[in-house]
mmCIF file of C-alpha atoms in Angstrom:
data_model
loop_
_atom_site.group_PDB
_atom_site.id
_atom_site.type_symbol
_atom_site.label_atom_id
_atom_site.label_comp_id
_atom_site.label_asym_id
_atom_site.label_seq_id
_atom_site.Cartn_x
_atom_site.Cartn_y
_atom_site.Cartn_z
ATOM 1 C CA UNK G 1 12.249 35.500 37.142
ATOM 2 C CA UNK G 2 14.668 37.271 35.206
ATOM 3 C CA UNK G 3 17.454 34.820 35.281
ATOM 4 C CA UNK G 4 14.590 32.205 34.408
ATOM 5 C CA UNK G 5 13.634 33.239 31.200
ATOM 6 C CA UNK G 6 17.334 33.581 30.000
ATOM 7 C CA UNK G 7 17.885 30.106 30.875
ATOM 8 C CA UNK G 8 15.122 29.271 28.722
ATOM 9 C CA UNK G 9 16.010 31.570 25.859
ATOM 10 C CA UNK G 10 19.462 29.811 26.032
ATOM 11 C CA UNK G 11 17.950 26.573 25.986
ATOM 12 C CA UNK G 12 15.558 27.015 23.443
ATOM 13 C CA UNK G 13 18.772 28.772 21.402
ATOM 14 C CA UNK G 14 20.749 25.508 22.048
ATOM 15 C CA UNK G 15 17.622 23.101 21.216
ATOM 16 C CA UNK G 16 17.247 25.031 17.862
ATOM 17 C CA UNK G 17 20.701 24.574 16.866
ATOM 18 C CA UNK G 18 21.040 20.838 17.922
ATOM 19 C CA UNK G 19 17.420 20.191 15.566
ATOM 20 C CA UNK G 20 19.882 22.151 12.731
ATOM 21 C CA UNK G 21 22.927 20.270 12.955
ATOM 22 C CA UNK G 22 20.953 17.175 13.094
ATOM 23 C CA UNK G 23 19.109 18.241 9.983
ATOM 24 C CA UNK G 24 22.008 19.096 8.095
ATOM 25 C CA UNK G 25 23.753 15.683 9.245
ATOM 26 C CA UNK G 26 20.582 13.638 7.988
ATOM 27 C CA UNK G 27 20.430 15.350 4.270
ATOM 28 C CA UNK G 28 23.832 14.099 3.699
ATOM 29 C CA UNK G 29 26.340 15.209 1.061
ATOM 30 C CA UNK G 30 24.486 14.866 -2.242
ATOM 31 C CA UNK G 31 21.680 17.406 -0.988
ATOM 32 C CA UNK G 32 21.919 21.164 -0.945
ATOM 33 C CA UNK G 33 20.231 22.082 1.989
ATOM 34 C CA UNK G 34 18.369 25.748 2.698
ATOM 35 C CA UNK G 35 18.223 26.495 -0.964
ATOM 36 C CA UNK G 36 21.967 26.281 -1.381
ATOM 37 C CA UNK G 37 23.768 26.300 -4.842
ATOM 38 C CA UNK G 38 24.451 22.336 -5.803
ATOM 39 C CA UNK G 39 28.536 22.830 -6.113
ATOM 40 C CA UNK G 40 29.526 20.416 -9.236
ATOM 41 C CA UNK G 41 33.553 19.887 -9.070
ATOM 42 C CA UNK G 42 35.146 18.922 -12.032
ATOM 43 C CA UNK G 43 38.837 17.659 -11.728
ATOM 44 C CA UNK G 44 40.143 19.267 -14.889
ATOM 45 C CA UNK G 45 39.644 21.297 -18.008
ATOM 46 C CA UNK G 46 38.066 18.954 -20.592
ATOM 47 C CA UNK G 47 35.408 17.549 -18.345
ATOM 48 C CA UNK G 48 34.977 21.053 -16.478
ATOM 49 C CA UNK G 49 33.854 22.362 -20.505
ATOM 50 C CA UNK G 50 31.383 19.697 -20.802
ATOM 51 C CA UNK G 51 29.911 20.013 -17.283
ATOM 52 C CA UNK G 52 29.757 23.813 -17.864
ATOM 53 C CA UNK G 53 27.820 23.020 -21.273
ATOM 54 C CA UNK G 54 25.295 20.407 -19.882
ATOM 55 C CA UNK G 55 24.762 22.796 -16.955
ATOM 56 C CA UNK G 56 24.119 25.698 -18.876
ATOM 57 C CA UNK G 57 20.815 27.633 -18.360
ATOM 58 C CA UNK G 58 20.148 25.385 -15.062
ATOM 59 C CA UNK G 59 19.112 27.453 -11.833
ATOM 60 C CA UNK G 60 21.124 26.987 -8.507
ATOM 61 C CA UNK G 61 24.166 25.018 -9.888
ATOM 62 C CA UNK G 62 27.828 25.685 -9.173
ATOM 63 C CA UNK G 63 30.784 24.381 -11.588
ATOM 64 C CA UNK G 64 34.336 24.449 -10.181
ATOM 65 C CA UNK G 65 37.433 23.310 -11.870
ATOM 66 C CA UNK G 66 39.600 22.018 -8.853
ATOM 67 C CA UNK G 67 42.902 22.291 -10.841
ATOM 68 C CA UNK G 68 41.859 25.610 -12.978
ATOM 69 C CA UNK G 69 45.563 27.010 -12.562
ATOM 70 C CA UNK G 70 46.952 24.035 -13.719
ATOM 71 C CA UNK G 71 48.589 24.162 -17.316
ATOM 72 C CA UNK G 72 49.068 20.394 -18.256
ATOM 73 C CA UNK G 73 48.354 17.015 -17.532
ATOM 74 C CA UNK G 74 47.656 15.769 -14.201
ATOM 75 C CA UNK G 75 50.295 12.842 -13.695
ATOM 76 C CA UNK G 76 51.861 14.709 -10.815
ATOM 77 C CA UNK G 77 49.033 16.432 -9.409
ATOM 78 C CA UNK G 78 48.920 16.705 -5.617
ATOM 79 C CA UNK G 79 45.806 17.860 -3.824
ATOM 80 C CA UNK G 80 46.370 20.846 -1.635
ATOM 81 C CA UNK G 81 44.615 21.595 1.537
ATOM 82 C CA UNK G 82 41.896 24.312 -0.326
ATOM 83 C CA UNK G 83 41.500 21.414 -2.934
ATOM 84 C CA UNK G 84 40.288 18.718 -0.013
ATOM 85 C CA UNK G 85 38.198 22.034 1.462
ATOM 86 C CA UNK G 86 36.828 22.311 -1.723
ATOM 87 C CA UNK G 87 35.915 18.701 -2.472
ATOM 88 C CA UNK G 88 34.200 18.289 1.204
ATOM 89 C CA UNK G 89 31.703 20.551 0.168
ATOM 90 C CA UNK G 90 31.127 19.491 -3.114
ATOM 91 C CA UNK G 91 27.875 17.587 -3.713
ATOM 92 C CA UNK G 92 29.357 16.006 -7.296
ATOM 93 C CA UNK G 93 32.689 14.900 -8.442
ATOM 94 C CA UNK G 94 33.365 14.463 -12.440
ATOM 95 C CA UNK G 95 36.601 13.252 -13.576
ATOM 96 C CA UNK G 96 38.148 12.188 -16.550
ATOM 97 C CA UNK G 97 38.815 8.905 -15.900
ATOM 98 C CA UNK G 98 41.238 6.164 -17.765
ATOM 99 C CA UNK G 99 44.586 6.877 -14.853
ATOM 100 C CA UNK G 100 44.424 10.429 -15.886
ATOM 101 C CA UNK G 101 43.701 11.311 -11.996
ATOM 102 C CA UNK G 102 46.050 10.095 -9.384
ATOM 103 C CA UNK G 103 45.554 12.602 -7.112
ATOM 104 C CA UNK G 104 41.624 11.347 -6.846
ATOM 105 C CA UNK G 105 43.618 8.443 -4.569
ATOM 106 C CA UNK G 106 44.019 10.813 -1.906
ATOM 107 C CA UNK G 107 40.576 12.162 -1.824
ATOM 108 C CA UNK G 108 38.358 9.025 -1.901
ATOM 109 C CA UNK G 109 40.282 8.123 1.329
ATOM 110 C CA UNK G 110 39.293 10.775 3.092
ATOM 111 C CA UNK G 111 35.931 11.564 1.683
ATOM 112 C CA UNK G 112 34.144 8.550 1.546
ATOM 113 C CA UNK G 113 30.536 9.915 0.689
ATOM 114 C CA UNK G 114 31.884 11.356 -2.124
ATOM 115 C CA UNK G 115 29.337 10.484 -5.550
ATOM 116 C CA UNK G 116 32.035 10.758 -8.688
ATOM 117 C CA UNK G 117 31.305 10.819 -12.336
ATOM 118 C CA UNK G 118 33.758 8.507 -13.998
ATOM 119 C CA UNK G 119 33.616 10.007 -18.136
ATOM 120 C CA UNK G 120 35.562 7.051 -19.412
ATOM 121 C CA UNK G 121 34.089 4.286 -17.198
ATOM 122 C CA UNK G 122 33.381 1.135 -19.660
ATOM 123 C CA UNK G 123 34.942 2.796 -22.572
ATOM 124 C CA UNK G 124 38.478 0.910 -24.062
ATOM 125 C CA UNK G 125 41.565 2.876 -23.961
ATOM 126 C CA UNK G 126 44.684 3.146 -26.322
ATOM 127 C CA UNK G 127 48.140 2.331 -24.828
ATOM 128 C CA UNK G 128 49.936 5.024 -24.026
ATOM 129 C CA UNK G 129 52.946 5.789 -21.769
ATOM 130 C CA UNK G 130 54.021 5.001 -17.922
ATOM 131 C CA UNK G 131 54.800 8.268 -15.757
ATOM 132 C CA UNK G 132 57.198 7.271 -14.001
ATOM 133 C CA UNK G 133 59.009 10.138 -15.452
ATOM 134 C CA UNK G 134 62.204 8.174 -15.800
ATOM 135 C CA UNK G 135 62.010 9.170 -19.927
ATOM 136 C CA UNK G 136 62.908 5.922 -21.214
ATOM 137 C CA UNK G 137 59.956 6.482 -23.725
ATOM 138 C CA UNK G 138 58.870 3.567 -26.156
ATOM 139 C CA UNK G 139 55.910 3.094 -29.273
ATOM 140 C CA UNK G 140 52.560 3.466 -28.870
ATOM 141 C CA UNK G 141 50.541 2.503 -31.633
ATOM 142 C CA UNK G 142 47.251 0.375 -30.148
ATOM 143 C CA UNK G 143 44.471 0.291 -31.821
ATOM 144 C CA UNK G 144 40.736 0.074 -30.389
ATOM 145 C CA UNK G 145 37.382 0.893 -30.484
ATOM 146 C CA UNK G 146 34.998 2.557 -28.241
ATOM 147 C CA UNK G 147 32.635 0.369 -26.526
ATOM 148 C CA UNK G 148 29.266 -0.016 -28.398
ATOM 149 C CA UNK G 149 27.098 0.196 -25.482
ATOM 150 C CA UNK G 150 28.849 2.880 -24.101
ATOM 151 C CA UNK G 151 27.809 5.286 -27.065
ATOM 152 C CA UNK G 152 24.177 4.940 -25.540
ATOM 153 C CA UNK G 153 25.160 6.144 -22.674
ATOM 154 C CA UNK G 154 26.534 4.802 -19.235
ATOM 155 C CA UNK G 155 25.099 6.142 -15.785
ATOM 156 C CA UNK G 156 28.859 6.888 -14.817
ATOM 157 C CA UNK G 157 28.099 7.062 -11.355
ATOM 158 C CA UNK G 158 29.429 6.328 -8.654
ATOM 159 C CA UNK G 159 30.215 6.479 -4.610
ATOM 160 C CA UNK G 160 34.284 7.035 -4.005
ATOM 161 C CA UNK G 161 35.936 3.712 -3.773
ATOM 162 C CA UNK G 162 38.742 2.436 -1.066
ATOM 163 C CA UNK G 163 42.202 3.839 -3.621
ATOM 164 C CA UNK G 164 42.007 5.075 -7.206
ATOM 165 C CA UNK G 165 44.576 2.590 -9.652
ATOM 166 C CA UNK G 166 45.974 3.466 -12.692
ATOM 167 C CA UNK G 167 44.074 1.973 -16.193
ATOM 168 C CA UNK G 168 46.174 -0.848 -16.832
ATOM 169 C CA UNK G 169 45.458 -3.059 -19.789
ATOM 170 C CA UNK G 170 45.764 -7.110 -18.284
ATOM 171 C CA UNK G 171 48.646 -7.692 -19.999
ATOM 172 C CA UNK G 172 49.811 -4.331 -17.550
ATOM 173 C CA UNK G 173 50.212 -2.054 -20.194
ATOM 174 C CA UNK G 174 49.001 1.544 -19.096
ATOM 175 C CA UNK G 175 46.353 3.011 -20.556
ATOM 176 C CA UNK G 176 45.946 6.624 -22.348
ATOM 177 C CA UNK G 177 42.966 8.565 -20.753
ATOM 178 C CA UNK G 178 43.095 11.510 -23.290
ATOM 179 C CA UNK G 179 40.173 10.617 -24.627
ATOM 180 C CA UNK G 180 38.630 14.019 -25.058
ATOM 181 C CA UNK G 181 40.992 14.538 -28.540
ATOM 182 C CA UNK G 182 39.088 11.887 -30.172
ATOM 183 C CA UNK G 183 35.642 13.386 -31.043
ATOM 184 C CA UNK G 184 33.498 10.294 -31.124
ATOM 185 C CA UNK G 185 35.394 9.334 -27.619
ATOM 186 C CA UNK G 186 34.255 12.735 -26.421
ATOM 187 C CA UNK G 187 30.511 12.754 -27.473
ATOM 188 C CA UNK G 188 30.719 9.118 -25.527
ATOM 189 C CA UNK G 189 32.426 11.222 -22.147
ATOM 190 C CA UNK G 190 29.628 13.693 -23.165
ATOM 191 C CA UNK G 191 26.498 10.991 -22.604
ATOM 192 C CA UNK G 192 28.391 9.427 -19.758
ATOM 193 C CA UNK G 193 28.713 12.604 -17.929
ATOM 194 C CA UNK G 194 24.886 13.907 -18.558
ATOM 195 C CA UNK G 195 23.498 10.284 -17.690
ATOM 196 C CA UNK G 196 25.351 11.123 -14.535
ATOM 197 C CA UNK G 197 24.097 14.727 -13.311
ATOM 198 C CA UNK G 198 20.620 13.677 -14.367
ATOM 199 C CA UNK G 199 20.408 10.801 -12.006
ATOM 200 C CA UNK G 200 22.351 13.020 -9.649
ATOM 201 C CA UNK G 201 20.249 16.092 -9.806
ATOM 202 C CA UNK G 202 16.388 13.901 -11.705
ATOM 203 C CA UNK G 203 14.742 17.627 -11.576
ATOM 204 C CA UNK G 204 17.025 19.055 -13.956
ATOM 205 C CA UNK G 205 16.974 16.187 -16.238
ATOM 206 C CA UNK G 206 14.693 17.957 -18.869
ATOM 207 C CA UNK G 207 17.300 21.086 -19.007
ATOM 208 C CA UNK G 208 20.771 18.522 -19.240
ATOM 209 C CA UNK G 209 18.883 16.541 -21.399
ATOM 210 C CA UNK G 210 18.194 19.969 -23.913
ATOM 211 C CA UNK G 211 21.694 20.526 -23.306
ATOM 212 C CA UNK G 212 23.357 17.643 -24.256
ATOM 213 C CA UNK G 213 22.047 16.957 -27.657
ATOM 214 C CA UNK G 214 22.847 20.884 -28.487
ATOM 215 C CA UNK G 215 26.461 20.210 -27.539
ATOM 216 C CA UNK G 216 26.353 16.978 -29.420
ATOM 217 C CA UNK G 217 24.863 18.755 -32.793
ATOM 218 C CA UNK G 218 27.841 21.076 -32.624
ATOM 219 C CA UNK G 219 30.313 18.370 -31.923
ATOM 220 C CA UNK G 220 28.690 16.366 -34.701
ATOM 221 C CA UNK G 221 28.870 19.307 -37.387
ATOM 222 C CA UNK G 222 32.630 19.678 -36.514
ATOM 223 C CA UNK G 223 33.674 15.903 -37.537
ATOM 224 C CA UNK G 224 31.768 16.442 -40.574
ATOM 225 C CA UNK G 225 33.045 19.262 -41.260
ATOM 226 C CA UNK G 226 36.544 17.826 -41.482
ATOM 227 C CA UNK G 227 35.655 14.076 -42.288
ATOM 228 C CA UNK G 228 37.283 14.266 -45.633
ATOM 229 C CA UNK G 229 40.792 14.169 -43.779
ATOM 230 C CA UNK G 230 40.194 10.087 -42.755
ATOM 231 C CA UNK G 231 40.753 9.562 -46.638
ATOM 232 C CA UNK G 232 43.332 11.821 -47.255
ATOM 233 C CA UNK G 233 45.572 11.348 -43.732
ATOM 234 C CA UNK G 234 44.947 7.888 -43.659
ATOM 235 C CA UNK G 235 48.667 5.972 -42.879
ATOM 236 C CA UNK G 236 50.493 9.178 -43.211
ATOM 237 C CA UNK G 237 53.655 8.556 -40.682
ATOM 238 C CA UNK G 238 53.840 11.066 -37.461
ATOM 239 C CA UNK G 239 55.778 11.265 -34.057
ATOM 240 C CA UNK G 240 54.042 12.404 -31.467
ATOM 241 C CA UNK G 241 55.386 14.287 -29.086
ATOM 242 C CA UNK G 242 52.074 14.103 -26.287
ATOM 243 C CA UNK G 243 49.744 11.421 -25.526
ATOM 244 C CA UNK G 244 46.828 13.025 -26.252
ATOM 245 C CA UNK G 245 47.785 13.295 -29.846
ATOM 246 C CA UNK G 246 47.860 10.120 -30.519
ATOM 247 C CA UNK G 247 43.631 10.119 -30.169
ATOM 248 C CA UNK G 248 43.569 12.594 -32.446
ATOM 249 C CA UNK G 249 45.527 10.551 -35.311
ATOM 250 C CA UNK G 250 43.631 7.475 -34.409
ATOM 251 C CA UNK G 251 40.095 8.564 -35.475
ATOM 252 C CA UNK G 252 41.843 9.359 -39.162
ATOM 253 C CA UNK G 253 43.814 6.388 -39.403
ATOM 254 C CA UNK G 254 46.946 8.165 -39.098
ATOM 255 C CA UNK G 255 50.098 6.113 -37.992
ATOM 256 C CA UNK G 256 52.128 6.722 -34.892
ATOM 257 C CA UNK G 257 55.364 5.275 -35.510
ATOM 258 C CA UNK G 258 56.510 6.263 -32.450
ATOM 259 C CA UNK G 259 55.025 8.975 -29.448
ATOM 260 C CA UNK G 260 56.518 10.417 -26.232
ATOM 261 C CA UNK G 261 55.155 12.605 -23.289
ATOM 262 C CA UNK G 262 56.985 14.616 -22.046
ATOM 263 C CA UNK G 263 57.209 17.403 -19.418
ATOM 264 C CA UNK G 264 57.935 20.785 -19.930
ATOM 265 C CA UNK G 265 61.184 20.605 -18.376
ATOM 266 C CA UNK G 266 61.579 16.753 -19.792
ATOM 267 C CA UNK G 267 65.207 16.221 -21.804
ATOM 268 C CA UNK G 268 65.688 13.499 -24.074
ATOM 269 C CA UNK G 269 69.461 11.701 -24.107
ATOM 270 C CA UNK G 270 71.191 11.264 -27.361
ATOM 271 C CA UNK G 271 70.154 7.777 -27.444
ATOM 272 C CA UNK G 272 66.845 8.658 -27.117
ATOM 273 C CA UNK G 273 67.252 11.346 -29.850
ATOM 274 C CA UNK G 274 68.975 8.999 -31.941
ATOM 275 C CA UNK G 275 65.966 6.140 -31.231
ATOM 276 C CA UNK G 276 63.712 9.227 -32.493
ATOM 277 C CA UNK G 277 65.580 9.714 -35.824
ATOM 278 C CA UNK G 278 66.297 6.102 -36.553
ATOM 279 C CA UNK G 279 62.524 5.866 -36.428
ATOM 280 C CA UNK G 280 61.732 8.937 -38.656
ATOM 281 C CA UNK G 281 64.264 7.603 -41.367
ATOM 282 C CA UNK G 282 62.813 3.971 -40.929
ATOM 283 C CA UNK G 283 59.335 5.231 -41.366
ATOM 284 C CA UNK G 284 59.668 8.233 -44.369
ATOM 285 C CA UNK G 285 58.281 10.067 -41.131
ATOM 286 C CA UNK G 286 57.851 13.791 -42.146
ATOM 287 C CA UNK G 287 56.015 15.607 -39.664
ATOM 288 C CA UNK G 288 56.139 16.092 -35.410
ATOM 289 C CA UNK G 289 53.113 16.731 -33.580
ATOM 290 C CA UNK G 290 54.281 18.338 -30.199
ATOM 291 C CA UNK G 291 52.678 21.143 -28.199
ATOM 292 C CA UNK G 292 54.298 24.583 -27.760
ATOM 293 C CA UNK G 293 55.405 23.722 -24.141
ATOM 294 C CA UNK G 294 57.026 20.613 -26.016
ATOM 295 C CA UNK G 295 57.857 22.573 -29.220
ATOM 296 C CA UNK G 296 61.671 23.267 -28.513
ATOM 297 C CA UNK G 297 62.600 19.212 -28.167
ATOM 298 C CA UNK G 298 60.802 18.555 -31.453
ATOM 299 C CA UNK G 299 62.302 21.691 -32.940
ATOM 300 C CA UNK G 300 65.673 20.455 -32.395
ATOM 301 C CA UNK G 301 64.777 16.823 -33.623
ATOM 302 C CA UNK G 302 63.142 18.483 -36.894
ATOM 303 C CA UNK G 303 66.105 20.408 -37.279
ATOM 304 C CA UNK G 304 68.697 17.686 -38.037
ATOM 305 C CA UNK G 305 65.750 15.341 -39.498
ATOM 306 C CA UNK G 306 64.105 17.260 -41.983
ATOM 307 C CA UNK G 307 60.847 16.873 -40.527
ATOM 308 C CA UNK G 308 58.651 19.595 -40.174
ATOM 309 C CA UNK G 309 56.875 20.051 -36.583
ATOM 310 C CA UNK G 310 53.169 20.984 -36.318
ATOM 311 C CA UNK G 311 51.949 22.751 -32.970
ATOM 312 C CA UNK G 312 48.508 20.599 -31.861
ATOM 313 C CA UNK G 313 46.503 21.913 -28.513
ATOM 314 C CA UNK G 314 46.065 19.390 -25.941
ATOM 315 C CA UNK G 315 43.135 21.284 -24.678
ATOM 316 C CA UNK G 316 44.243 20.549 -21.067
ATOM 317 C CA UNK G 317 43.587 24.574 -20.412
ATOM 318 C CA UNK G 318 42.661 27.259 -21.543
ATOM 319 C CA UNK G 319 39.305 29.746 -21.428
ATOM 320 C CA UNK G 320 36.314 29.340 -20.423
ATOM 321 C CA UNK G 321 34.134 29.972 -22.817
ATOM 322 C CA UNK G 322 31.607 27.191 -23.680
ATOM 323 C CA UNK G 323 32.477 26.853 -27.408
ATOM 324 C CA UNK G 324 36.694 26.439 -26.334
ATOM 325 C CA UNK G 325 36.874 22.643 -27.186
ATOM 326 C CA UNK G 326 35.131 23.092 -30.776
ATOM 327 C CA UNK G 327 37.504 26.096 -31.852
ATOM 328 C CA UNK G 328 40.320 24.379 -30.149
ATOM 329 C CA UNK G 329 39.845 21.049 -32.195
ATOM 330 C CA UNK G 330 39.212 23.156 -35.484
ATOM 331 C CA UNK G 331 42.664 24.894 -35.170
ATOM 332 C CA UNK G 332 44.031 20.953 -34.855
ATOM 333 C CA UNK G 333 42.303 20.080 -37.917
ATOM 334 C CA UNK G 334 43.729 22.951 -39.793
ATOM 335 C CA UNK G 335 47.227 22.589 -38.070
ATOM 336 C CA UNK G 336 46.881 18.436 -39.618
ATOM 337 C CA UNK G 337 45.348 19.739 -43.252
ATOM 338 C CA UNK G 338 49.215 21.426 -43.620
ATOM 339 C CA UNK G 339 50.374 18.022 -44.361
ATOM 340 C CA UNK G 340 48.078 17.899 -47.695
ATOM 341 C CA UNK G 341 49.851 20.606 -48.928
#
């Protein structure tokens, strides 16, 4: 009798955990299960500080940067095992978009229920330049305009695809996905990103919603606050010395006579140095906008120029704090108001 009822304790034991498993296999990836935390991964720092504001206030979420010790750009980025870990759990993928995410290649492969947020998807690009990393570095001084509709907002939405390409223009130019300097780009990555988690997550649309036009009101107040500068930087000459920066000069009608993007450990050659100072000369260029990690190259090219170098964040890192990308931007716009002097 004995033996009996542990049979059917172990049976009823096994039953209960095959009705689990089956349970757990039927609600699928985009559903949190049990009461479980929603786990929102974002791919890197400028779309992990808008997730983090839209988010804000809302009950059971979970925001995780998946490259939060990574400095700079992601050209080179390789996924490491804890990354793919991470992502399998993840109910929610939001990336920056425009090439700026390689690495996203190797995940869609393997995780093909995967729903990503795609902040730049319908929105046009500048040209900016190949990372191939050979540093044979050329002008990049497109012009375009962000899509119309795309200001209204896009569901940017998506299930992972079968390989992630690089943004190529058809005429196979690549594309610049640092979109995030240019403020009315980023209140565009801002809609596309909260039309996203609301269709993701419909019960907290009221509270993203709330969120979003807060975050756009500060945004907002910031380019007024330093709209004057479109007048009075307007066609000023600059060498850039990151991709990013050249979204930041577009927006004021600034003019990039020439911009590289380079690696910390990048080295120009003399004829590439020589390129660089033919150009400043040809232009009446007197500034360089590099970043500190890029700071010593454009030093040394200031040095024997005459030019004057002005340190710009990239905002590719840095805290976590929800305001970060406003006070970030506002030390750019006073870094760029030196040049009025």
């Amino acid at each position: 009798m004995l033996k009996r009822k542990i049979i059917i304790v172990f049976a009823t034991m096994f039953l209960f955990s095959l009705i689990s498993y089956m349970l757990i296999a039927a609600f699928g990836r985009g559903e949190s299960a049990y009461g479980e935390e929603k786990k929102i991964v974002t791919s890197f720092y400028p779309v992990y500080l808008i997730t983090e504001n839209l988010l804000e206030g809302v009950e059971g979420v979970q925001v995780l940067n998946l490259t939060e010790n990574h400095t700079g750009c992601l050209h080179d980025y390789q996924l490491t095992t804890k990354d793919m870990l991470l992502l399998e759990t993840a109910d929610l993928l939001v990336i920056n978009g425009g090439g700026m995410e390689l690495f996203v290649e190797q995940a869609v492969k393997k995780l093909a229920g995967l729903v990503i947020i795609d902040s730049c998807e319908g929105m046009e690009l500048l040209a900016g330049e190949s990372h191939d990393h050979d540093h044979s570095h050329g002008s990049s001084n497109a012009q375009s305009a962000v899509s119309a509709g795309q200001e209204r907002g896009s569901t940017g939405i998506s299930a992972a695809k079968e390989g992630w390409e690089v943004e190529e223009t058809a005429g196979g130019v690549v594309e610049n996905g640092h979109v995030w300097m240019d403020m009315e780009r980023y209140r565009v990555q801002i809609h596309t990103i909260a039309a996203g988690l609301c269709r993701a997550f419909p019960e907290d649309k009221e509270k993203i919603d709330a969120n979003k036009f807060a975050y756009l009101e500060k945004i907002v107040a910031l380019s007024l606050e330093y709209e004057d500068l479109k007048e009075s930087l307007s066609q000023v000459p600059v060498i850039t010395f990151h991709d990013a920066f050249v979204y930041l000069c577009d927006p004021l009608n600034m003019e990039v006579v020439h911009t590289l993007d380079l690696d910390a450990d990048s080295a120009l050659s003399a004829g590439e140095i020589a390129l660089i100072e033919d150009e400043i000369h040809l232009h009446g260029v007197r500034y360089l906008l590099a970043d500190l990690e890029n700071g010593e190259i454009a030093g040394q090219i200031a040095a024997e120029s005459g030019c004057e170098v002005l340190y710009l964040n990239p905002l590719t890192s840095g805290t976590k704090e929800l305001n970060a990308y406003l006070s970030g931007m506002q030390a750019n716009f006073e870094q760029l108001k030196q040049i009025l002097r």
